[in-house]
Tab-separated table of C-alpha atoms in Angstrom:
chain	number	residue	atom	x	y	z
A	1	MET	CA	-21.540	-1.821	1.900
A	2	THR	CA	-20.953	1.671	0.277
A	3	ASN	CA	-24.682	2.074	0.020
A	4	ALA	CA	-24.848	1.458	3.814
A	5	MET	CA	-22.168	3.754	4.806
A	6	LEU	CA	-23.882	6.489	2.442
A	7	ARG	CA	-27.039	5.790	4.633
A	8	LEU	CA	-25.057	6.512	7.772
A	9	CYS	CA	-23.675	9.560	6.533
A	10	ASN	CA	-27.372	10.983	6.038
A	11	THR	CA	-28.365	10.131	9.253
A	12	ILE	CA	-25.252	11.610	10.941
A	13	GLU	CA	-26.155	14.940	8.941
A	14	MET	CA	-29.682	14.672	9.938
A	15	ILE	CA	-28.844	14.592	13.533
A	16	GLY	CA	-26.070	16.911	13.468
A	17	GLY	CA	-27.332	19.567	11.109
A	18	THR	CA	-24.901	22.209	9.591
A	19	PRO	CA	-22.216	21.790	12.049
A	20	ALA	CA	-21.563	17.954	10.996
A	21	ARG	CA	-21.840	18.768	7.149
A	22	THR	CA	-18.253	19.419	6.530
A	23	GLY	CA	-16.880	16.022	8.325
A	24	VAL	CA	-19.998	14.317	6.525
A	25	ASP	CA	-19.115	15.382	3.108
A	26	GLN	CA	-15.449	14.409	3.618
A	27	ALA	CA	-16.922	10.774	4.453
A	28	ARG	CA	-18.990	10.901	1.093
A	29	ALA	CA	-15.860	11.832	-0.855
A	30	ARG	CA	-13.991	9.112	0.500
A	31	LEU	CA	-16.678	6.816	-0.257
A	32	HIS	CA	-17.143	8.046	-3.900
A	33	ASP	CA	-13.571	8.058	-4.633
A	34	ALA	CA	-13.142	5.035	-7.146
A	35	HIS	CA	-9.539	4.384	-6.457
A	36	LEU	CA	-7.502	3.118	-3.429
A	37	ARG	CA	-4.606	5.483	-2.563
A	38	LEU	CA	-1.441	4.147	-1.324
A	39	ALA	CA	1.270	6.627	-0.415
A	40	VAL	CA	4.923	5.945	-0.690
A	41	VAL	CA	6.368	7.670	2.260
A	42	GLY	CA	9.792	7.490	3.942
A	43	ARG	CA	12.905	9.413	4.959
A	44	VAL	CA	14.597	11.608	2.396
A	45	LYS	CA	16.795	9.678	-0.320
A	46	ALA	CA	15.133	6.294	1.021
A	47	GLY	CA	14.280	5.109	-2.568
A	48	LYS	CA	10.645	6.264	-2.759
A	49	SER	CA	10.523	7.812	-6.306
A	50	THR	CA	12.607	4.801	-7.626
A	51	LEU	CA	9.900	2.425	-5.991
A	52	VAL	CA	7.057	4.379	-7.425
A	53	ASN	CA	8.538	4.204	-10.973
A	54	ALA	CA	8.934	0.218	-10.520
A	55	ILE	CA	5.309	-0.280	-9.449
A	56	ILE	CA	4.156	1.944	-12.144
A	57	GLY	CA	6.159	0.440	-14.635
A	58	ARG	CA	7.662	4.022	-15.918
A	59	ARG	CA	10.059	6.618	-15.088
A	60	ILE	CA	7.823	9.002	-14.266
A	61	ALA	CA	9.283	10.267	-10.863
A	62	ALA	CA	12.564	12.058	-10.684
A	63	THR	CA	15.085	9.919	-8.914
A	64	ASP	CA	18.295	12.379	-8.773
A	65	GLU	CA	20.645	12.202	-5.686
A	66	ALA	CA	19.148	15.582	-4.566
A	67	GLU	CA	15.732	15.815	-2.647
A	68	CYS	CA	13.939	15.863	-6.110
A	69	THR	CA	10.222	15.061	-4.800
A	70	SER	CA	9.220	18.606	-3.637
A	71	MET	CA	5.296	18.190	-3.980
A	72	VAL	CA	3.097	15.414	-3.032
A	73	THR	CA	2.190	13.731	-6.532
A	74	HIS	CA	-0.697	11.579	-7.068
A	75	TYR	CA	-0.238	9.197	-10.086
A	76	ALA	CA	-3.829	8.019	-10.986
A	77	TRP	CA	-5.310	6.241	-14.152
A	78	GLY	CA	-6.642	8.508	-16.938
A	79	ALA	CA	-6.876	9.767	-20.350
A	80	PRO	CA	-5.573	12.018	-21.787
A	81	GLU	CA	-2.268	11.968	-20.187
A	82	ARG	CA	-1.725	15.403	-18.162
A	83	GLY	CA	-1.289	17.171	-14.984
A	84	GLU	CA	-3.369	19.259	-12.436
A	85	VAL	CA	-1.923	21.501	-9.844
A	86	HIS	CA	-4.425	21.352	-7.027
A	87	LEU	CA	-3.631	24.380	-4.989
A	88	ARG	CA	-4.104	25.034	-1.059
A	89	ASP	CA	-6.805	27.942	-1.960
A	90	GLY	CA	-8.840	25.238	-3.724
A	91	ARG	CA	-8.092	26.108	-7.283
A	92	VAL	CA	-7.158	23.518	-9.808
A	93	GLU	CA	-5.019	24.239	-12.779
A	94	GLN	CA	-4.032	22.123	-15.692
A	95	PHE	CA	-0.414	21.199	-16.990
A	96	ALA	CA	0.783	19.451	-19.916
A	97	LEU	CA	3.553	16.570	-19.203
A	98	VAL	CA	6.841	17.197	-20.882
A	99	ASN	CA	8.551	14.091	-22.685
A	100	ARG	CA	5.850	11.920	-20.752
A	101	ARG	CA	7.339	13.296	-17.462
A	102	VAL	CA	6.196	16.198	-14.801
A	103	PRO	CA	7.689	19.233	-15.898
A	104	ASP	CA	10.438	20.937	-13.617
A	105	THR	CA	8.170	23.772	-12.622
A	106	VAL	CA	4.452	23.949	-12.431
A	107	GLY	CA	4.132	27.597	-12.124
A	108	HIS	CA	3.700	27.800	-8.299
A	109	ARG	CA	5.826	27.708	-5.188
A	110	PRO	CA	5.614	24.265	-3.267
A	111	SER	CA	4.254	26.230	-0.076
A	112	GLU	CA	1.053	27.154	-2.485
A	113	VAL	CA	0.439	23.587	-3.591
A	114	SER	CA	-1.621	20.967	-1.982
A	115	HIS	CA	-0.741	18.210	-4.450
A	116	LEU	CA	-0.512	17.321	-8.109
A	117	VAL	CA	-2.507	14.941	-9.887
A	118	VAL	CA	-0.740	13.139	-12.939
A	119	PHE	CA	-3.021	11.154	-15.121
A	120	LEU	CA	-1.326	8.053	-16.957
A	121	GLN	CA	-2.240	5.238	-19.065
A	122	GLU	CA	-0.187	2.732	-17.162
A	123	SER	CA	-1.754	-0.565	-16.223
A	124	ALA	CA	-0.931	-0.794	-12.584
A	125	LEU	CA	-2.711	2.427	-12.054
A	126	ARG	CA	-6.008	0.869	-12.920
A	127	ASP	CA	-6.056	-0.907	-9.272
A	128	PHE	CA	-5.119	1.930	-7.124
A	129	ALA	CA	-3.485	5.476	-7.353
A	130	LEU	CA	0.033	5.843	-6.056
A	131	ILE	CA	1.206	9.104	-3.947
A	132	ASP	CA	4.773	10.036	-4.091
A	133	THR	CA	5.762	12.246	-1.229
A	134	PRO	CA	8.490	14.461	-0.524
A	135	GLY	CA	11.028	12.914	2.242
A	136	LEU	CA	10.893	12.839	5.856
A	137	ALA	CA	13.648	14.096	8.167
A	138	THR	CA	14.387	16.425	5.150
A	139	THR	CA	16.702	19.464	5.059
A	140	THR	CA	13.586	21.353	3.476
A	141	THR	CA	11.122	21.726	6.334
A	142	ALA	CA	8.251	22.476	3.756
A	143	ASN	CA	8.989	18.885	2.023
A	144	ASP	CA	8.610	17.007	5.424
A	145	GLU	CA	5.720	19.358	6.251
A	146	ALA	CA	3.892	18.676	2.898
A	147	THR	CA	4.050	14.839	3.540
A	148	ARG	CA	3.073	15.077	6.901
A	149	ARG	CA	-0.121	17.160	5.710
A	150	ALA	CA	-0.938	14.990	3.001
A	151	MET	CA	-0.955	11.786	5.366
A	152	LEU	CA	-2.164	13.316	8.418
A	153	GLU	CA	-4.174	16.517	7.848
A	154	ALA	CA	-5.645	16.166	4.520
A	155	ARG	CA	-5.773	12.203	4.721
A	156	GLN	CA	-5.073	11.841	1.129
A	157	ALA	CA	-3.751	8.311	1.458
A	158	ASP	CA	-5.834	5.168	2.475
A	159	ALA	CA	-2.768	3.041	3.172
A	160	LEU	CA	1.061	3.551	3.069
A	161	VAL	CA	3.984	1.920	1.705
A	162	TYR	CA	6.930	2.889	4.110
A	163	VAL	CA	10.208	2.738	2.636
A	164	PHE	CA	13.476	2.158	4.749
A	165	ARG	CA	16.779	2.545	3.179
A	166	ASP	CA	18.662	0.611	6.086
A	167	VAL	CA	17.560	0.749	9.751
A	168	SER	CA	14.204	2.041	11.323
A	169	ARG	CA	14.451	5.175	13.251
A	170	ALA	CA	12.290	6.683	16.025
A	171	ASP	CA	10.819	9.368	13.440
A	172	ASP	CA	9.849	6.511	11.372
A	173	VAL	CA	7.786	5.067	14.148
A	174	GLU	CA	6.255	8.357	14.780
A	175	VAL	CA	4.934	8.786	11.521
A	176	LEU	CA	3.467	5.071	11.305
A	177	ARG	CA	1.940	5.679	14.672
A	178	ASP	CA	0.483	9.033	13.648
A	179	PHE	CA	-0.956	7.576	10.652
A	180	THR	CA	-2.558	4.860	12.719
A	181	GLU	CA	-4.455	7.324	14.596
A	182	VAL	CA	-6.075	8.817	11.400
A	183	SER	CA	-6.599	5.764	9.437
A	184	GLY	CA	-9.562	4.757	11.058
A	185	ARG	CA	-8.195	1.669	12.761
A	186	ALA	CA	-8.167	3.174	16.269
A	187	THR	CA	-11.934	4.020	16.134
A	188	THR	CA	-13.073	0.607	15.134
A	189	GLY	CA	-12.489	-1.407	18.227
A	190	ALA	CA	-9.874	-3.630	16.632
A	191	GLY	CA	-6.703	-4.413	18.319
A	192	GLU	CA	-3.815	-3.353	15.957
A	193	PRO	CA	-3.312	-1.557	12.782
A	194	SER	CA	-2.071	-2.728	9.438
A	195	SER	CA	-2.545	0.039	6.894
A	196	ALA	CA	1.053	-0.085	6.133
A	197	ILE	CA	3.485	-2.204	4.314
A	198	GLY	CA	7.226	-1.646	5.038
A	199	VAL	CA	9.885	-1.859	2.075
A	200	LEU	CA	13.474	-2.211	2.449
A	201	SER	CA	14.437	-0.651	-0.640
A	202	HIS	CA	17.957	-1.225	-1.084
A	203	ALA	CA	18.519	-5.068	-0.595
A	204	ASP	CA	21.138	-5.316	-3.063
A	205	THR	CA	23.489	-3.253	-0.997
A	206	PHE	CA	22.583	-4.102	2.472
A	207	GLY	CA	24.812	-5.575	5.227
A	208	SER	CA	28.415	-5.865	4.179
A	209	GLY	CA	27.165	-4.896	0.676
A	210	THR	CA	27.526	-6.312	-2.859
A	211	TRP	CA	30.912	-7.400	-2.627
A	212	GLY	CA	31.032	-8.792	0.861
A	213	GLN	CA	31.090	-12.454	1.679
A	214	THR	CA	27.462	-12.902	2.288
A	215	ASP	CA	24.456	-12.057	-0.178
A	216	PRO	CA	23.025	-8.750	0.836
A	217	PHE	CA	19.519	-9.755	0.004
A	218	ASP	CA	19.815	-12.673	2.585
A	219	ASP	CA	20.864	-9.999	5.209
A	220	ALA	CA	18.282	-7.779	3.927
A	221	GLY	CA	15.616	-10.554	4.233
A	222	ALA	CA	16.764	-11.290	8.106
A	223	TYR	CA	16.599	-7.637	8.994
A	224	ALA	CA	13.143	-7.136	7.412
A	225	ALA	CA	12.061	-10.077	9.483
A	226	THR	CA	13.272	-8.179	12.570
A	227	ILE	CA	11.640	-4.835	11.810
A	228	ALA	CA	8.416	-6.648	11.143
A	229	ALA	CA	8.499	-8.327	14.395
A	230	GLN	CA	9.575	-5.279	16.172
A	231	ARG	CA	6.940	-3.159	14.535
A	232	ALA	CA	4.232	-5.246	14.227
A	233	ALA	CA	1.780	-2.908	15.709
A	234	GLU	CA	2.608	-0.661	12.750
A	235	LEU	CA	3.428	-2.718	9.676
A	236	SER	CA	1.486	-5.639	8.558
A	237	THR	CA	4.739	-6.991	6.729
A	238	VAL	CA	8.209	-5.702	5.761
A	239	ILE	CA	9.687	-6.729	2.102
A	240	PRO	CA	13.267	-6.510	1.278
A	241	VAL	CA	13.339	-4.888	-2.542
A	242	SER	CA	16.222	-3.599	-4.912
A	243	GLY	CA	14.281	-0.632	-6.016
A	244	LEU	CA	16.973	0.157	-8.596
A	245	MET	CA	16.812	-3.456	-10.198
A	246	ALA	CA	12.901	-3.456	-10.210
A	247	GLN	CA	12.641	-0.060	-11.776
A	248	SER	CA	15.113	-1.061	-14.431
A	249	VAL	CA	13.214	-4.167	-15.480
A	250	ALA	CA	9.719	-2.463	-14.806
A	251	THR	CA	10.747	0.372	-17.149
A	252	GLY	CA	12.078	-1.490	-20.077
A	253	GLN	CA	15.763	-0.629	-19.474
A	254	VAL	CA	17.053	-4.099	-19.811
A	255	THR	CA	17.991	-3.703	-23.639
A	256	GLU	CA	19.856	-5.924	-25.880
A	257	ASN	CA	22.857	-3.317	-25.704
A	258	LEU	CA	22.885	-3.567	-21.816
A	259	THR	CA	22.621	-7.282	-21.835
A	260	ARG	CA	25.639	-7.684	-24.186
A	261	ALA	CA	27.661	-5.080	-22.086
A	262	LEU	CA	26.815	-7.460	-18.980
A	263	ALA	CA	27.387	-10.735	-20.711
A	264	SER	CA	30.909	-9.515	-21.767
A	265	LEU	CA	31.671	-9.278	-18.044
A	266	ASP	CA	31.150	-13.221	-17.628
A	267	GLY	CA	34.359	-15.089	-16.674
A	268	LEU	CA	36.191	-11.986	-15.340
A	269	ASP	CA	37.663	-12.181	-12.001
A	270	GLU	CA	35.489	-10.615	-9.149
A	271	ALA	CA	38.566	-8.272	-8.045
A	272	ASP	CA	38.882	-7.342	-11.846
A	273	LEU	CA	35.094	-6.847	-11.911
A	274	ARG	CA	35.390	-4.663	-8.717
A	275	TYR	CA	38.257	-2.674	-9.971
A	276	PRO	CA	37.974	-2.900	-13.738
A	277	ASP	CA	40.839	-1.633	-16.085
A	278	ASP	CA	40.276	0.910	-18.817
A	279	ALA	CA	38.967	-2.012	-21.237
A	280	GLN	CA	36.363	-3.287	-19.009
A	281	ALA	CA	35.346	0.145	-17.543
A	282	THR	CA	32.999	0.972	-19.887
A	283	ALA	CA	30.935	-2.068	-19.827
A	284	VAL	CA	30.945	-2.242	-16.036
A	285	ASP	CA	30.037	1.434	-15.600
A	286	THR	CA	27.159	1.088	-18.269
A	287	ALA	CA	25.808	-1.995	-16.686
A	288	ALA	CA	26.191	-0.967	-13.179
A	289	GLY	CA	24.120	2.250	-13.909
A	290	VAL	CA	21.050	0.324	-14.833
A	291	VAL	CA	21.279	-2.736	-12.738
A	292	GLY	CA	23.632	-1.970	-9.812
A	293	ASP	CA	27.005	-3.495	-8.658
A	294	TYR	CA	24.562	-6.482	-7.459
A	295	GLY	CA	23.253	-6.925	-10.919
A	296	VAL	CA	26.838	-6.933	-12.277
A	297	ARG	CA	28.300	-9.269	-9.774
A	298	TYR	CA	25.549	-11.817	-10.008
A	299	GLY	CA	23.524	-11.157	-13.242
A	300	ARG	CA	26.254	-11.268	-15.909
A	301	GLU	CA	26.301	-15.206	-16.123
A	302	VAL	CA	22.542	-14.762	-16.536
A	303	ALA	CA	23.009	-12.336	-19.305
A	304	ALA	CA	24.745	-14.758	-21.454
A	305	ALA	CA	21.234	-16.349	-21.850
A	306	GLY	CA	19.643	-13.130	-23.203
A	307	SER	CA	17.720	-9.852	-22.187
A	308	GLY	CA	14.699	-12.309	-21.719
A	309	ALA	CA	16.514	-14.175	-19.222
A	310	LEU	CA	18.244	-11.177	-17.475
A	311	SER	CA	14.794	-9.598	-17.119
A	312	ASP	CA	13.303	-12.568	-15.646
A	313	TRP	CA	16.125	-12.708	-13.285
A	314	LEU	CA	16.164	-9.240	-12.288
A	315	SER	CA	12.384	-9.297	-11.598
A	316	THR	CA	12.697	-12.270	-9.400
A	317	ARG	CA	15.601	-11.312	-7.622
A	318	SER	CA	14.632	-7.586	-6.757
A	319	ASN	CA	11.570	-9.190	-5.167
A	320	GLU	CA	9.432	-6.990	-7.318
A	321	HIS	CA	6.962	-9.944	-7.475
A	322	ALA	CA	6.502	-10.239	-3.687
A	323	LEU	CA	5.837	-6.313	-3.353
A	324	ARG	CA	3.351	-6.425	-6.067
A	325	ARG	CA	1.557	-9.723	-4.541
A	326	ALA	CA	1.422	-7.757	-0.923
A	327	LEU	CA	-0.068	-4.893	-2.476
A	328	ARG	CA	-2.524	-6.709	-4.496
A	329	ASP	CA	-3.321	-9.300	-1.457
A	330	ARG	CA	-3.002	-6.391	1.383
A	331	TYR	CA	-5.099	-3.627	-0.343
A	332	VAL	CA	-6.737	-3.920	-3.693
A	333	GLY	CA	-8.705	-6.708	-2.939
A	334	ARG	CA	-10.158	-4.943	0.443
A	335	HIS	CA	-10.551	-1.543	-1.280
A	336	ARG	CA	-14.238	-1.443	-0.301
A	337	GLN	CA	-13.598	-2.003	3.410
A	338	LEU	CA	-10.784	0.241	3.663
A	339	LYS	CA	-12.819	3.132	2.237
A	340	ALA	CA	-15.676	2.571	4.515
A	341	ARG	CA	-13.400	2.379	7.585
A	342	GLN	CA	-11.768	5.524	6.783
A	343	ALA	CA	-15.390	7.279	6.487
A	344	LEU	CA	-16.478	5.721	9.571
A	345	ASN	CA	-13.518	7.218	11.188
A	346	LEU	CA	-14.525	10.818	9.728
A	347	LEU	CA	-18.180	10.245	11.017
A	348	THR	CA	-16.773	9.273	14.290
A	349	GLN	CA	-14.749	12.473	14.626
A	350	VAL	CA	-17.916	14.409	13.836
A	351	THR	CA	-19.699	12.544	16.578
A	352	ASN	CA	-17.126	13.074	19.052
A	353	ALA	CA	-17.319	16.993	18.397
A	354	ALA	CA	-21.282	16.975	18.555
A	355	GLY	CA	-21.506	17.886	22.306
A	356	PRO	CA	-25.040	17.375	23.449
A	357	LEU	CA	-25.841	15.155	20.111
A	358	HIS	CA	-23.101	12.879	20.724
A	359	TRP	CA	-24.968	10.208	22.164
A	360	GLN	CA	-27.768	9.998	19.234
A	361	MET	CA	-24.720	9.910	16.587
A	362	SER	CA	-22.967	7.284	18.644
A	363	GLN	CA	-26.060	5.055	18.816
A	364	ALA	CA	-26.594	5.610	14.990
A	365	ILE	CA	-23.206	4.279	14.381
A	366	SER	CA	-23.600	1.533	16.886
A	367	GLU	CA	-26.791	0.316	14.966
A	368	ALA	CA	-25.164	0.856	11.924
A	369	LEU	CA	-22.362	-1.639	12.597
A	370	LEU	CA	-24.769	-4.418	13.463
A	371	SER	CA	-26.128	-4.356	10.184
A	372	PRO	CA	-25.235	-7.231	7.804
A	373	GLU	CA	-23.950	-4.727	5.089
A	374	LEU	CA	-21.430	-3.606	7.379
A	375	HIS	CA	-20.379	-6.809	8.721
A	376	PRO	CA	-17.366	-7.036	6.527
A	377	LEU	CA	-15.634	-4.252	8.546
A	378	ALA	CA	-15.686	-6.471	11.531
A	379	GLU	CA	-14.293	-9.080	9.511
A	380	LEU	CA	-11.373	-6.831	8.495
A	381	ASN	CA	-10.650	-5.935	12.027
A	382	ALA	CA	-10.855	-9.418	13.222
A	383	TRP	CA	-8.277	-10.577	10.536
A	384	GLU	CA	-6.087	-7.585	11.148
A	385	GLU	CA	-5.719	-8.377	14.963
A	386	LEU	CA	-5.089	-11.960	14.550
A	387	ARG	CA	-2.375	-11.345	11.790
A	388	TYR	CA	-0.635	-9.602	14.513
A	389	SER	CA	-1.484	-11.723	17.673
A	390	ALA	CA	-1.957	-15.140	16.280
A	391	PRO	CA	-0.905	-15.094	12.800
A	392	SER	CA	-0.277	-18.721	12.209
A	393	HIS	CA	-4.064	-19.667	13.429
A	394	PRO	CA	-6.100	-21.353	10.580
A	395	VAL	CA	-8.790	-18.761	11.371
A	396	VAL	CA	-6.427	-16.083	9.782
A	397	THR	CA	-6.444	-18.046	6.682
A	398	THR	CA	-10.396	-18.146	6.654
A	399	LEU	CA	-10.655	-14.201	7.391
A	400	GLU	CA	-8.214	-13.485	4.821
A	401	ARG	CA	-10.263	-15.287	2.206
A	402	LEU	CA	-13.677	-13.784	3.534
A	403	THR	CA	-12.103	-10.199	3.144
A	404	SER	CA	-10.672	-10.662	-0.403
A	405	ALA	CA	-12.893	-13.002	-2.132
A	406	PRO	CA	-14.911	-11.304	-4.642
A	407	ASP	CA	-18.095	-13.318	-4.114
A	408	ASP	CA	-19.916	-15.920	-1.725
A	409	ALA	CA	-18.570	-18.995	-3.578
A	410	ARG	CA	-15.264	-18.177	-2.985
A	411	ARG	CA	-15.845	-16.808	0.436
A	412	VAL	CA	-16.549	-20.445	1.286
A	413	GLY	CA	-13.740	-22.016	-0.407
A	414	LEU	CA	-15.504	-22.972	-3.852
A	415	GLY	CA	-15.004	-22.058	-7.333
A	416	PRO	CA	-16.683	-19.148	-8.969
A	417	SER	CA	-19.107	-21.581	-10.886
A	418	ALA	CA	-20.466	-23.159	-7.464
A	419	ASP	CA	-24.309	-23.436	-7.448
A	420	THR	CA	-26.297	-22.070	-4.604
A	421	ALA	CA	-26.872	-25.353	-2.973
A	422	ALA	CA	-23.158	-26.103	-2.802
A	423	ILE	CA	-22.353	-22.498	-1.303
A	424	ARG	CA	-25.101	-22.973	1.244
A	425	LYS	CA	-23.857	-26.229	2.199
A	426	GLU	CA	-20.176	-25.360	2.555
A	427	ALA	CA	-21.523	-21.929	4.472
A	428	ILE	CA	-23.338	-24.191	7.104
A	429	LYS	CA	-20.180	-26.333	7.372
A	430	ALA	CA	-18.021	-23.166	8.104
A	431	VAL	CA	-20.583	-22.091	10.778
A	432	ASN	CA	-20.266	-25.306	12.768
A	433	GLN	CA	-16.638	-25.176	12.331
A	434	ALA	CA	-16.525	-21.504	13.716
A	435	ARG	CA	-18.301	-22.557	16.759
A	436	ALA	CA	-16.205	-25.529	17.485
A	437	ASP	CA	-13.226	-23.327	17.216
A	438	ALA	CA	-14.760	-20.797	19.366
A	439	SER	CA	-15.254	-23.286	22.130
A	440	LEU	CA	-11.476	-23.931	22.024
A	441	ALA	CA	-10.266	-20.617	21.705
A	442	ILE	CA	-7.435	-19.637	24.150
A	443	THR	CA	-7.662	-15.837	23.725
A	444	PRO	CA	-10.619	-13.250	23.696
A	445	GLY	CA	-9.387	-12.169	20.444
A	446	LEU	CA	-9.649	-15.362	18.880
A	447	ALA	CA	-12.990	-16.311	20.481
A	448	ALA	CA	-14.299	-12.887	19.286
A	449	ALA	CA	-12.992	-13.803	15.692
A	450	CYS	CA	-14.807	-17.013	15.823
A	451	THR	CA	-17.957	-15.363	16.590
A	452	ILE	CA	-17.425	-13.139	13.567
A	453	LEU	CA	-17.060	-16.152	11.340
A	454	GLU	CA	-20.090	-17.891	12.442
A	455	ARG	CA	-22.095	-14.805	11.582
A	456	SER	CA	-20.256	-14.357	8.261
A	457	PHE	CA	-21.207	-17.649	7.234
A	458	THR	CA	-24.577	-17.521	8.748
A	459	LEU	CA	-25.105	-14.613	6.427
A	460	ILE	CA	-24.009	-16.379	3.588
A	461	ALA	CA	-26.089	-19.208	3.978
A	462	HIS	CA	-29.007	-16.962	4.556
A	463	ARG	CA	-28.177	-15.143	1.071
A	464	GLN	CA	-28.158	-18.226	-0.597
A	465	THR	CA	-31.356	-19.627	0.779
A	466	LEU	CA	-32.958	-16.571	-0.513
A	467	GLN	CA	-31.833	-16.755	-4.112
């Protein structure tokens, strides 16, 4: 797919000449970028940096109560561990980490900086680069502008993790819609976007809170489902997460001392736990500082079984696993398609600005999209549209497998060791199934998806015949 897109870049540049070169070079850079870039975005104090630390597995981003993230910061895999300041005038300067973290100052005002890049040897960053952003709706206008510039003007992100503290507000929706416009979704002809995952970041304090009559995770789960339904055009899913609990377990803060302090509270009446006397206050404050009031109320009995049991409980209850699974299933396996689609969007913008040459460039793009190499883009678009319009239809599952599987054997539902004859047989069976589904399709989108599936499995059968 990448080679086909690079050939299209060459064609667009050949037709458009010098005026097209800047946009084409941006498209090439996107295709050559080895990492999928996920931006963590949301309002100020929504819990973005805490979530970044939980995903990376290290307390690298500042999480103070103040607006502490003042510059867009990319965290990427690399050695030795170090940082780079990318200035808005194009210069790049190096800086050293201090105590394994970004220093308080990098020698430039935020207004002079495009973004920072911090290279870390953390295994989570092998799959994607993570971008921490200043808060939206912030008291510092420059911080808000830096986030919007990174997402919308510089297009530093391929996909978003959008963080809500509690409710979805109008400016949240505006940002999501703006990102949709520049992410490549609108130019590919599919129905709805899906380049963003929503995270309800304070699930452990949601609703009536930790000490209410209902479990706040239950309240958060119900509200997350509501946001997902209301914002289905902008968000592929919304996951309730306790960022604090996830960060604590992911960054190794669940120590034996913490576990003992928490276990010492087992058996206390909840009123005494909520309003501890002097004898218990230190243990309560110590535990709450790491795992929050929810961890204190519900985790003290678990802590009696040891730090391993407590860590497992925190990881599961924080919903960290669901978030990581969503990132993996949603983005990591579709890295090439997402990069190609963003590059295609850039080429389309070049084409739209080409004046008299517009028709020739549009024809080149249309012909390229008909090639077998770029058919995965049609699969991705069909999958995204049906996830929005017909999420329970079996065709969605088939498209999901096609867009994420690493080889033809697994694309047709077989194991990786399946031989050529078996793969071809399953592909032909799937062609016939797609034709049958198309004849029964009740919406144009479903019929179009079945046609795309028919071609997908025909191409697989043809590849296996040639082997």
